[in-house]
Coordinates of C-alpha atoms and ligand atoms in Angstrom, one line a residue:
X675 CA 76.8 -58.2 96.8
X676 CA 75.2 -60.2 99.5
X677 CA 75.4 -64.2 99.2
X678 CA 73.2 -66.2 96.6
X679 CA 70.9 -69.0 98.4
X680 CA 69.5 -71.3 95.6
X681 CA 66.6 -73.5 97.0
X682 CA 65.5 -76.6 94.6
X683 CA 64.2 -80.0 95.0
X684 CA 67.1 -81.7 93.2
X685 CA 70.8 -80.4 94.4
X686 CA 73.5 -81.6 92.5
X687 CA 75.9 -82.6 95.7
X688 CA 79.5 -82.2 94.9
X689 CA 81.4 -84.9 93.4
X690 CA 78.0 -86.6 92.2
X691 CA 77.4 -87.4 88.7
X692 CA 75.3 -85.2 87.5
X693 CA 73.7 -88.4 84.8
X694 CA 70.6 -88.1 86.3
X695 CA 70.1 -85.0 87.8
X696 CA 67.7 -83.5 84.9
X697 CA 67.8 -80.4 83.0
X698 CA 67.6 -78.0 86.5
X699 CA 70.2 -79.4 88.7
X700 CA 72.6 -79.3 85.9
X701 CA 71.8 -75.6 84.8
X702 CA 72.1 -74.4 88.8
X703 CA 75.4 -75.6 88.9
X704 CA 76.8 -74.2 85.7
X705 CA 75.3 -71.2 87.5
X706 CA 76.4 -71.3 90.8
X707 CA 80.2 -71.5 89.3
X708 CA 82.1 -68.3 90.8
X709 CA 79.7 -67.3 93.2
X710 CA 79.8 -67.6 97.1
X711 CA 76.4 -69.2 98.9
X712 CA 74.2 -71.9 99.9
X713 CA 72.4 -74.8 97.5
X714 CA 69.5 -76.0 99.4
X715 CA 67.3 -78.5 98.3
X716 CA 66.2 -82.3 99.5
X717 CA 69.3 -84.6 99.8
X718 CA 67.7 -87.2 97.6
X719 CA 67.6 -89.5 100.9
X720 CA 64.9 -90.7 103.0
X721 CA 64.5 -91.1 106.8
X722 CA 61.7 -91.9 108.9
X723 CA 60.2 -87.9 109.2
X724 CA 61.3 -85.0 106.9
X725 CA 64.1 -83.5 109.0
X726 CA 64.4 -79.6 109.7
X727 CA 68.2 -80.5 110.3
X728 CA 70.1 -80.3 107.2
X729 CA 73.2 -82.3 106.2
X730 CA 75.7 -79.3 105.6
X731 CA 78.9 -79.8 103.2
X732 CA 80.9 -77.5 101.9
X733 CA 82.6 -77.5 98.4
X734 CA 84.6 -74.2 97.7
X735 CA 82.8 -71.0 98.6
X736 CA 78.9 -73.2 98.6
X737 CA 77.6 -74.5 101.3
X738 CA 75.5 -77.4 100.7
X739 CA 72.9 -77.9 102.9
X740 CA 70.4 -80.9 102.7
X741 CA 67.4 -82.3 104.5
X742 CA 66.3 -85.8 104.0
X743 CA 62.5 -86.4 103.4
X744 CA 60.7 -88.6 105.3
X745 CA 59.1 -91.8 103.9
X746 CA 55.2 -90.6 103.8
X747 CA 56.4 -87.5 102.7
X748 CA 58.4 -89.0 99.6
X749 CA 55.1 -90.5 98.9
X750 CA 53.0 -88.0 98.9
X751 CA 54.8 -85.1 98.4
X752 CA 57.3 -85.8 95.6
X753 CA 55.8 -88.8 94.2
X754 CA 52.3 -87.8 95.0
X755 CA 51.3 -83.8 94.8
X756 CA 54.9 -82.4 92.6
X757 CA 55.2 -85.5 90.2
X758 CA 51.4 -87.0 90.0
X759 CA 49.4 -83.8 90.1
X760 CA 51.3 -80.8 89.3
X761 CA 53.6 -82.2 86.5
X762 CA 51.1 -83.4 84.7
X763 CA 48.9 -80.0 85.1
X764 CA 52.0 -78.0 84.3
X765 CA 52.3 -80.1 81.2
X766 CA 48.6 -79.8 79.8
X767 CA 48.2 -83.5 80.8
X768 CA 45.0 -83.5 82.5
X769 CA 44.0 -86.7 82.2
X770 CA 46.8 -87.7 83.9
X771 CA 46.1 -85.7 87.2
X772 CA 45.7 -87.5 90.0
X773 CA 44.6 -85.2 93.4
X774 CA 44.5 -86.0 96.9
X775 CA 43.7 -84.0 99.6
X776 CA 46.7 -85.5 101.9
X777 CA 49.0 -85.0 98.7
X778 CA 48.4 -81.3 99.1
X779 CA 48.9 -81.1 103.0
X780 CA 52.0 -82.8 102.9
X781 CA 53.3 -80.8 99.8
X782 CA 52.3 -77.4 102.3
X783 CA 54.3 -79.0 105.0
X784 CA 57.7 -80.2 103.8
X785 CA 57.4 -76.4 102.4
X786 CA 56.9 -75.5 106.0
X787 CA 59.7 -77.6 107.0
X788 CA 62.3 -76.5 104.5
X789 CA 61.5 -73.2 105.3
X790 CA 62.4 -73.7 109.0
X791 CA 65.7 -74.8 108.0
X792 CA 66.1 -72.7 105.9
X793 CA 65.6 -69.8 107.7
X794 CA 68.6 -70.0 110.2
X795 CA 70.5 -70.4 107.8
X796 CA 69.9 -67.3 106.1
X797 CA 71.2 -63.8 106.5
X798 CA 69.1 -60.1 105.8
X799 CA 71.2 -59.1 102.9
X800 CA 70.6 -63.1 100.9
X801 CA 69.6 -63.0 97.8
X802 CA 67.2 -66.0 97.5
X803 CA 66.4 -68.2 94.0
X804 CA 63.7 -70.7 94.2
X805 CA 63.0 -73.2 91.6
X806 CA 60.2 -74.8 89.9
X807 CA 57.5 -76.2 91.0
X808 CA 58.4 -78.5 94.5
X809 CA 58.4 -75.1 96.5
X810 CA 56.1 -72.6 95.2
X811 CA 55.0 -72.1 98.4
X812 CA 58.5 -72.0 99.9
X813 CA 58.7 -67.9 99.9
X814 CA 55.4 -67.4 101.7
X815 CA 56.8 -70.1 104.5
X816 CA 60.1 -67.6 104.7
X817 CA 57.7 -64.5 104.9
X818 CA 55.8 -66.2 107.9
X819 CA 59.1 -66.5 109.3
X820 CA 59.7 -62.7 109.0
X821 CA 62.1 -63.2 105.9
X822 CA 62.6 -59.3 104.5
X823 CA 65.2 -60.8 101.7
X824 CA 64.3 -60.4 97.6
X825 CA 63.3 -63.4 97.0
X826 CA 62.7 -64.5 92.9
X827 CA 61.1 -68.3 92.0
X828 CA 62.3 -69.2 88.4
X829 CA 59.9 -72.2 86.8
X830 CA 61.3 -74.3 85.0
X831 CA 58.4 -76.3 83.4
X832 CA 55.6 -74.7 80.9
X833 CA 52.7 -73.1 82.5
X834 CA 49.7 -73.7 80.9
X835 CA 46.6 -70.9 79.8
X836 CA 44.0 -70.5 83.2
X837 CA 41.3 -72.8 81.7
X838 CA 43.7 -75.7 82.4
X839 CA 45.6 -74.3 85.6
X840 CA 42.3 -74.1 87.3
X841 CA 41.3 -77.6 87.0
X842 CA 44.1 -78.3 89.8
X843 CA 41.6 -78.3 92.6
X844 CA 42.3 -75.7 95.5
X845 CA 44.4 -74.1 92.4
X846 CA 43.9 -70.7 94.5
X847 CA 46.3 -71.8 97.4
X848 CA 48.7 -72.0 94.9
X849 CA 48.1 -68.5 93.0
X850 CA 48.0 -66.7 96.6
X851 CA 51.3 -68.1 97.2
X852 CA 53.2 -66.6 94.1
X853 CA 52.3 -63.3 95.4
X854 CA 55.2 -64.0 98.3
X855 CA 57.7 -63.4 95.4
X856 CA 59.3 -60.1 93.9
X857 CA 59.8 -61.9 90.9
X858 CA 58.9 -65.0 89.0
X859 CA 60.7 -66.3 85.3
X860 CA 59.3 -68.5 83.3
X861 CA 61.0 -69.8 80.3
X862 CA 58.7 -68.0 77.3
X863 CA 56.5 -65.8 76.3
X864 CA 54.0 -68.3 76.1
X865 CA 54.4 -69.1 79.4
X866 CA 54.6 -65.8 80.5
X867 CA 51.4 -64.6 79.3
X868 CA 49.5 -67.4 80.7
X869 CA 50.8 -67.2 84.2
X870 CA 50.3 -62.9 83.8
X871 CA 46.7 -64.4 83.0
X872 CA 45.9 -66.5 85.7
X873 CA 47.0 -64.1 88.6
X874 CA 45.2 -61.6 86.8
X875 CA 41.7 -63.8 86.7
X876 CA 42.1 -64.9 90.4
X877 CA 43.4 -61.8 92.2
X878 CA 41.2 -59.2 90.2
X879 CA 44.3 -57.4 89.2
X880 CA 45.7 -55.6 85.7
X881 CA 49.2 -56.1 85.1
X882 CA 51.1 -53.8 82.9
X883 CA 52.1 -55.4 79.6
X884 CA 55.5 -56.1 80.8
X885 CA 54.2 -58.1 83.6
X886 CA 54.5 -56.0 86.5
X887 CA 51.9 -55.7 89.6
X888 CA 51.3 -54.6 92.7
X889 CA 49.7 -56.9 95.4
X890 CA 49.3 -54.8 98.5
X891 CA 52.1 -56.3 100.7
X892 CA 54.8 -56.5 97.2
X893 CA 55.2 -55.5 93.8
X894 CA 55.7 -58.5 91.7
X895 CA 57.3 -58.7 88.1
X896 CA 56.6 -61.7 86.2
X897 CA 59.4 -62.2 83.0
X898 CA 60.5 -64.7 80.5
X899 CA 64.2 -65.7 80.9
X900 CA 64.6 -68.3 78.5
X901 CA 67.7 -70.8 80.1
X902 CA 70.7 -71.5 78.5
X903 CA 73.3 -73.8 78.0
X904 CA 77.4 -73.3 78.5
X905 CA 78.1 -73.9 74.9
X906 CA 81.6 -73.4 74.6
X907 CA 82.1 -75.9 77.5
X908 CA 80.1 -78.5 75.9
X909 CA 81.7 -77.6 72.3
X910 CA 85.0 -78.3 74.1
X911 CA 83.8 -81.5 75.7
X912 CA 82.1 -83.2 72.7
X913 CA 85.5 -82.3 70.7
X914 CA 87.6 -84.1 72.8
X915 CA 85.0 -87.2 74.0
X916 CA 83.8 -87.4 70.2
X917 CA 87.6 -89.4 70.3
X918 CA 86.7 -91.0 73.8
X919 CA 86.6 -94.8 74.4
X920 CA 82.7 -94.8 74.0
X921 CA 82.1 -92.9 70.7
X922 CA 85.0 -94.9 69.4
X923 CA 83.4 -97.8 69.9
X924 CA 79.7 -96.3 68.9
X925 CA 81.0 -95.1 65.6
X926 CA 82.5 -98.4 65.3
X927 CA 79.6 -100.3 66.1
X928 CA 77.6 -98.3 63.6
X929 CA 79.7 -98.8 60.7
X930 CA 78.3 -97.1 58.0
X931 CA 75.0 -96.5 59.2
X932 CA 73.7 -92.8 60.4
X933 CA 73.2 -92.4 63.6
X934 CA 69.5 -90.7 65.1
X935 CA 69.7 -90.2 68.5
X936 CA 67.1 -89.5 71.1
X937 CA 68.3 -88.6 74.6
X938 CA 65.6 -88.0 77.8
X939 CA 64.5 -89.2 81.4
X940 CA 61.7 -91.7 81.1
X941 CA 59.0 -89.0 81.2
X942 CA 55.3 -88.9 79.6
X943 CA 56.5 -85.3 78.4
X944 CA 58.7 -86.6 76.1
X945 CA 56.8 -88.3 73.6
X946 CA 58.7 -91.1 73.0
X947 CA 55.7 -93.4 72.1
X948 CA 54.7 -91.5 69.7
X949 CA 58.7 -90.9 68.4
X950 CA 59.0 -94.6 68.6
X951 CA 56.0 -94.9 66.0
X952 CA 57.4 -92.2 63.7
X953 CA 60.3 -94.2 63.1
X954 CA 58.5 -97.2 62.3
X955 CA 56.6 -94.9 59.5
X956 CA 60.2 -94.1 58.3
X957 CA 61.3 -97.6 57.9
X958 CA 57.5 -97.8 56.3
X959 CA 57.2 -95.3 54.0
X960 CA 60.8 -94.8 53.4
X961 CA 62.1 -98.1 53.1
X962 CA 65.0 -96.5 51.4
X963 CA 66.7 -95.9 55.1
X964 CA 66.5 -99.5 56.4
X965 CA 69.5 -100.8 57.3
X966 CA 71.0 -97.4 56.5
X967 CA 70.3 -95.7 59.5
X968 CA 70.4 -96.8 63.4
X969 CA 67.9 -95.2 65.9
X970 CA 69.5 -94.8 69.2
X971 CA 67.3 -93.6 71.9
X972 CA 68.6 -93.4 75.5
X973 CA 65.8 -93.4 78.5
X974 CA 66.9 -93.4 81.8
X975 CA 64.3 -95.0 84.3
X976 CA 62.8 -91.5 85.9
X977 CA 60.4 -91.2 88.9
X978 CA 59.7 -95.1 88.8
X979 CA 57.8 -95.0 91.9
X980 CA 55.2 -93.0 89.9
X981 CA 52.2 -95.7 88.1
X982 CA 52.1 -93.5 84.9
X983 CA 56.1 -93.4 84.7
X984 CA 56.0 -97.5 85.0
X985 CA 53.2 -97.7 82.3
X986 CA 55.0 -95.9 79.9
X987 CA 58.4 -98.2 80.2
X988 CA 56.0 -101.4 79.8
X989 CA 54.5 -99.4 76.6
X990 CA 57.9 -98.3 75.3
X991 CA 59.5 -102.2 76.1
X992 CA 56.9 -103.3 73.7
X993 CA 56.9 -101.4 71.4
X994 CA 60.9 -101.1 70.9
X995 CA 60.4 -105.0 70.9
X996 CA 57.7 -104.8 67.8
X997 CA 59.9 -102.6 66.2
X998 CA 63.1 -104.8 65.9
X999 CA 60.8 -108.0 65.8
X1000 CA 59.2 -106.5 62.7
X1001 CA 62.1 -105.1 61.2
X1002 CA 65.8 -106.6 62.4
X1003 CA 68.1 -108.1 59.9
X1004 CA 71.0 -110.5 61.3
X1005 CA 72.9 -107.6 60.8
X1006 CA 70.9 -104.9 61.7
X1007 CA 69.0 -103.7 64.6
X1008 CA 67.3 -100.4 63.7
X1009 CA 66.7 -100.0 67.4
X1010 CA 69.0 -99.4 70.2
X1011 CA 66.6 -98.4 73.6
X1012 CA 68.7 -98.4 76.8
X1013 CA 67.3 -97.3 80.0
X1014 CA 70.7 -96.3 81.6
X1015 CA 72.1 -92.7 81.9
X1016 CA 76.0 -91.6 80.7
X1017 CA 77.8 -88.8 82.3
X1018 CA 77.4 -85.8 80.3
X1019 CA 81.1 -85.9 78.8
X1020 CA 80.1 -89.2 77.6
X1021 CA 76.9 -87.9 76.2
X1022 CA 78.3 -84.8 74.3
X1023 CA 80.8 -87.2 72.0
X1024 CA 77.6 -89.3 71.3
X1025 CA 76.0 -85.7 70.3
X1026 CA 78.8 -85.3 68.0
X1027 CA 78.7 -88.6 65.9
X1028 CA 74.4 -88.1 65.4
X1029 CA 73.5 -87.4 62.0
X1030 CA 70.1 -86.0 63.4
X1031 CA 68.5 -85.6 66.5
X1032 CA 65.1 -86.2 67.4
X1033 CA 63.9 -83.8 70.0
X1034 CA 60.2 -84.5 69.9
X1035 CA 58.2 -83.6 73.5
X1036 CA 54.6 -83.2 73.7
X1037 CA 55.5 -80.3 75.6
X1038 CA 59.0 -79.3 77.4
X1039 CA 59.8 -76.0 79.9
X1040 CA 62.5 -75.8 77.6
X1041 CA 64.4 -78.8 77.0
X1042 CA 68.5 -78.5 76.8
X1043 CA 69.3 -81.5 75.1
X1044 CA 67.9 -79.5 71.7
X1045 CA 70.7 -77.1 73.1
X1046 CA 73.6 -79.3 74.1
X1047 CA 73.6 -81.1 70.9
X1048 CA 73.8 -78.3 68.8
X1049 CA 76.9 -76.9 70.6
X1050 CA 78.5 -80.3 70.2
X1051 CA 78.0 -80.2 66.5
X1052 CA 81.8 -80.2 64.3
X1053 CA 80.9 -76.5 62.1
X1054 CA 82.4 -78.4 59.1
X1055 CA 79.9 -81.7 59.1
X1056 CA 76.7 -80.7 61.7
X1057 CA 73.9 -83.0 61.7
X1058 CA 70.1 -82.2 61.7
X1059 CA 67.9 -81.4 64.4
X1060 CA 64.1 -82.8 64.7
X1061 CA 62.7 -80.4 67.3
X1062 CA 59.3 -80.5 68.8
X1063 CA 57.2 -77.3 68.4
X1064 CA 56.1 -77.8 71.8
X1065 CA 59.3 -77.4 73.3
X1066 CA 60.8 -73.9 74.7
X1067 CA 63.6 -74.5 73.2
X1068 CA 61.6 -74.3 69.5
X1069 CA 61.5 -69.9 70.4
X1070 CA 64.9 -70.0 70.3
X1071 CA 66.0 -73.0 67.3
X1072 CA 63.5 -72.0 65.0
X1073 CA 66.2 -73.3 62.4
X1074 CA 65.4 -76.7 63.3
X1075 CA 63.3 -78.8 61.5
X1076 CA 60.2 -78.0 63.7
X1077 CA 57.4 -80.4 63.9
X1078 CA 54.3 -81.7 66.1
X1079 CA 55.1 -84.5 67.7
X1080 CA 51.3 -86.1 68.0
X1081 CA 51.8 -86.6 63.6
X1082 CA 54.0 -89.5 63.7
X1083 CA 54.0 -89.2 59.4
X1084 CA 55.1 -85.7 59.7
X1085 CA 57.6 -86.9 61.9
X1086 CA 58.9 -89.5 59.2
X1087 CA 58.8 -86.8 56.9
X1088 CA 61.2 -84.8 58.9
X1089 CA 63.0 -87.4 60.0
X1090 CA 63.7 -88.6 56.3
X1091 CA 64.2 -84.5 55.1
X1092 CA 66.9 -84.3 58.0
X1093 CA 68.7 -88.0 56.7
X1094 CA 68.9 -86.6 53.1
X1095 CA 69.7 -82.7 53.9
X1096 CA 72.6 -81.5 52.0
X1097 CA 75.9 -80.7 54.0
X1098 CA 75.4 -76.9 52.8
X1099 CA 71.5 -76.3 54.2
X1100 CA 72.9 -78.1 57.4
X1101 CA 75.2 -75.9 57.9
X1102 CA 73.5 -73.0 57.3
X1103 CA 70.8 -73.8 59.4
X1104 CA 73.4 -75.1 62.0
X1105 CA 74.9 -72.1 62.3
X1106 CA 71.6 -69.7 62.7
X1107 CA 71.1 -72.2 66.2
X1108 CA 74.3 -72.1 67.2
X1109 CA 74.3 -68.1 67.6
X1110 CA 71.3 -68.6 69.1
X1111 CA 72.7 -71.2 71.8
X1112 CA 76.0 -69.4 72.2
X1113 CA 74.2 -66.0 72.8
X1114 CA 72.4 -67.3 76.0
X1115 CA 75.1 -68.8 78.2
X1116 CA 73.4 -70.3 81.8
X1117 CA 76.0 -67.7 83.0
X1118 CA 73.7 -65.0 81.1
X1119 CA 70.2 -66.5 82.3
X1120 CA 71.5 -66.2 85.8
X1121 CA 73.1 -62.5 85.9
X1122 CA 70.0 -61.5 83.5
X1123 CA 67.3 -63.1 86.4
X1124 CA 69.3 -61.9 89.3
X1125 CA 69.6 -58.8 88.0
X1126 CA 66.5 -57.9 87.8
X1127 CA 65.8 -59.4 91.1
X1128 CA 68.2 -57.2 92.9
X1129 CA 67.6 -54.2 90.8
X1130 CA 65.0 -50.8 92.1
X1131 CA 61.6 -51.4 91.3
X1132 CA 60.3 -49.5 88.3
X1133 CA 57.1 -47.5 89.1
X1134 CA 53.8 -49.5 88.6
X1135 CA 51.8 -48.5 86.0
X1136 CA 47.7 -48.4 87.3
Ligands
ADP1168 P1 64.5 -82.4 81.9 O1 64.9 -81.3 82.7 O2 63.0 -82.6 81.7 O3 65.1 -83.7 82.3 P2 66.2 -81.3 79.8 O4 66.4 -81.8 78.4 O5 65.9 -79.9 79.9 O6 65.0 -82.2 80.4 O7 67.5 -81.6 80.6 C1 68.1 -82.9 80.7 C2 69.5 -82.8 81.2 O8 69.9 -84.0 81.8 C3 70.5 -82.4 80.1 O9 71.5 -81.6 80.7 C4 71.0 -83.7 79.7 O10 72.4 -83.7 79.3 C5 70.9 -84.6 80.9 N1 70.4 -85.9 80.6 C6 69.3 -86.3 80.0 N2 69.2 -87.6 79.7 C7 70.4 -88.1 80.2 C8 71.0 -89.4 80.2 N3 70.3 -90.4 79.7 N4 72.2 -89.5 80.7 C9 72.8 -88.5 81.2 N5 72.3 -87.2 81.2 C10 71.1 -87.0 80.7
F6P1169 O1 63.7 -79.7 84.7 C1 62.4 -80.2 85.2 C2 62.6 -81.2 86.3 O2 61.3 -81.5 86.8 C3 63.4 -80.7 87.5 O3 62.6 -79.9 88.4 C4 63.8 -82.0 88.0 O4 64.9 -81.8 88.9 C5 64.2 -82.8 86.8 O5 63.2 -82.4 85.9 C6 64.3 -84.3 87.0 O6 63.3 -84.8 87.8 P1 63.4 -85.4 89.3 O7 64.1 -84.3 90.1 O8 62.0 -85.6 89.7 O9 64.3 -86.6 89.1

């Protein structure tokens, strides 16, 4: 088995906290564990230009190797083209979109440049994994440089149906450049089908219901590979930390009160202005709840450079304000906002003392937060999980109490349906998610993906 090369923007550098990192950089490194190779990605530094030089450290049998971007090209290529004109698109969030021709160009060349790296680096029998949406173009770069190595991009946002992909202007550059990979995941079926759909519109091609095609120079499979979580790992660490120093202190802090927590970067995705107004219908309509349950939502400040990202922490500063202003007691705050991240063992006991979780994004690649906190549940005494119907992860929890998170009164509903669930249906339905997350371990995701990336190529159907 040749070495596995993993190219993403974010790296997760050894001995970092991974608090911040987002759903990706977490799930590569669960991934990574037990295999030999190179994690290649941006080393979260700037320097005056984007450097073809890597920093290089090794941890184990990985080589870490890094390049810093330069300032214009932090601007315009991560805060500019990947999180100001293709998140939004990816997301359905066209009104959102800004584009600029400069964005693009420097998007093109730090793919360029991390391909130059990259390459000697590399060796003929390297199996490469690209992710999500940074470096589409990355494996045509490696191509150019006369790269002969399967190479398989895995996405780990949604991708939307071709009316809304081809608003992106110059969306063709894009499509041309997925046709450089032997194999592309996505993370549904939904997804799937609209990316099959969009290369079949702009290339003129069929593609066999499974998602295979040829494109002269490759044959390329498209496939859903939903990601998943290491359950037992976080079952074992929200059993032990559910005793830690902090969830001693949260229980304590809550006294009798349930707990609803809400945990996510800063993002747009994540509906948390409209999650903020479905708990103020709860307190509203349900007045039965106040000062019986506590609404904790944690926010870390994410991609604060970004306008749309800084807008929606002045929106969600006052509206977290209103909220408490309209509804505190002296001894009660319904409300607990903090924009700070926790490391993920801290995190998991928090999981474990929620009564019910509100997962509610407008629209999520997949979203492992539903996951994580349904392997931290105790099987005796599991809470409730509020799960968007727009998230990935809804394929897999259809247990949860599904909802869509643009009716903030069907949210209240839920939310008050998960408060006053008997123990028995929480179980029940507990249980049905957890063979669901325990089935698809990030172990399985990977060995499924790179399975079929280094397997023979089935015949093409016409
Ligand atoms: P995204 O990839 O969009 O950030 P996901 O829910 O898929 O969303 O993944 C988020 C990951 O980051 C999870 O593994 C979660 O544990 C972690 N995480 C999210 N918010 C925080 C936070 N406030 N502190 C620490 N870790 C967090
Ligand atoms: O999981 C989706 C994702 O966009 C990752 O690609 C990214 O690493 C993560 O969210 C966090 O965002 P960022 O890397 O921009 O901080």
């Amino acid at each position: 088995m040749g070495r596995l090369v993993i190219v993403s923007n974010r790296v997760l550098l050894p001995g970092a906290r991974s608090g911040r990192a987002g759903g990706l950089a977490v799930a590569l490194r669960d991934a990574l564990r037990g295999r030999s190779g190179i994690w290649f990605g941006w080393s979260g530094a700037t320097a005056d230009v984007t450097s073809a030089e890597p920093r290089i450290a090794q941890a184990g049998p990985i080589q870490y190797a890094t390049p810093d971007l330069g300032a214009s090209d932090f601007e315009l290529y991560y805060n500019g083209y990947c999180n100001g004109t293709l998140w939004p698109l990816l997301h359905y969030r066209l009104g959102l979109l800004e584009f600029r021709r400069e964005s693009l160009e420097a998007y093109l060349r730090v793919n360029e440049i991390f391909a130059e790296a990259l390459s000697s680096l590399l060796r003929p029998d390297d199996l490469i994994w690209v992710h999500d949406y940074h470096l589409i173009p990355l494996a045509a770069s490696l191509r150019s440089r006369g790269a002969a190595n399967r190479i398989g991009l895995f996405l780990h946002t949604p991708f939307p149906p071709p009316p809304v992909f081809t608003t992106l202007p110059r969306y063709e550059i894009l499509v041309n450049a997925l046709a450089s990979y032997d194999l592309i995941g996505l993370q549904t079926e939904g997804d799937r089908g609209n990316l099959c759909r969009t290369i079949a519109q702009h290339r003129q091609v069929e593609l066999t219901p499974e998602g295979d095609v040829d494109l002269g120079a490759r044959h390329l499979r498209i496939r859903a590979f939903p990601i998943g979580i290491d359950a037992a790992g976080v079952r074992n660490m929200a059993e032990s930390m559910s005793r830690g120093p902090e969830a001693r202190r949260l229980v304590q802090s809550l006294g009798d009160r349930q707990l609803i927590l809400g945990v996510d970067r800063l993002d747009y995705s994540k509906g948390l202005p409209q999650r903020f107004e479905a708990f103020e219908r709860l307190l509203v309509d349900y007045p039965e709840h106040r000062s019986k349950v506590t609404f904790m939502q944690i926010a870390p400040v994410s991609r604060g450079e970004v306008r749309q990202y800084r807008e929606l922490r002045r929106e969600l500063d006052r509206r977290a304000g209103r909220i408490n202003g309209k509804f505190a007691e002296f001894d009660w705050v319904p409300l607990r906002y903090l924009n700070r991240s926790f490391g993920r063992h801290v995190l998991a006991g928090f999981y474990r003392h929620a009564r019910v979780a509100l997962v509610t994004p407008l629209r999520d690649g997949m979203n492992l937060v539903a996951k994580e906190w349904v392997a931290a549940q105790d099987a005796a005494e599991p809470g409730a999980l509020v799960l968007s119907r727009f998230a990935g992860a809804a394929y897999e929890l259809a247990d949860a109490l599904l909802v869509n998170p643009l009716d903030s009164d069907a949210m209240a509903e839920a939310l008050h349906r998960a408060l006053i669930m008997p123990p028995e249906e929480r179980r029940e339905r507990w249980r049905a998610m957890m063979r669901g997350v325990a089935g698809n371990t990030a172990a399985a995701w990977r060995d499924a993906f790179l399975g079929l990336l280094e397997s023979e190529l089935a015949p093409v159907l016409a």
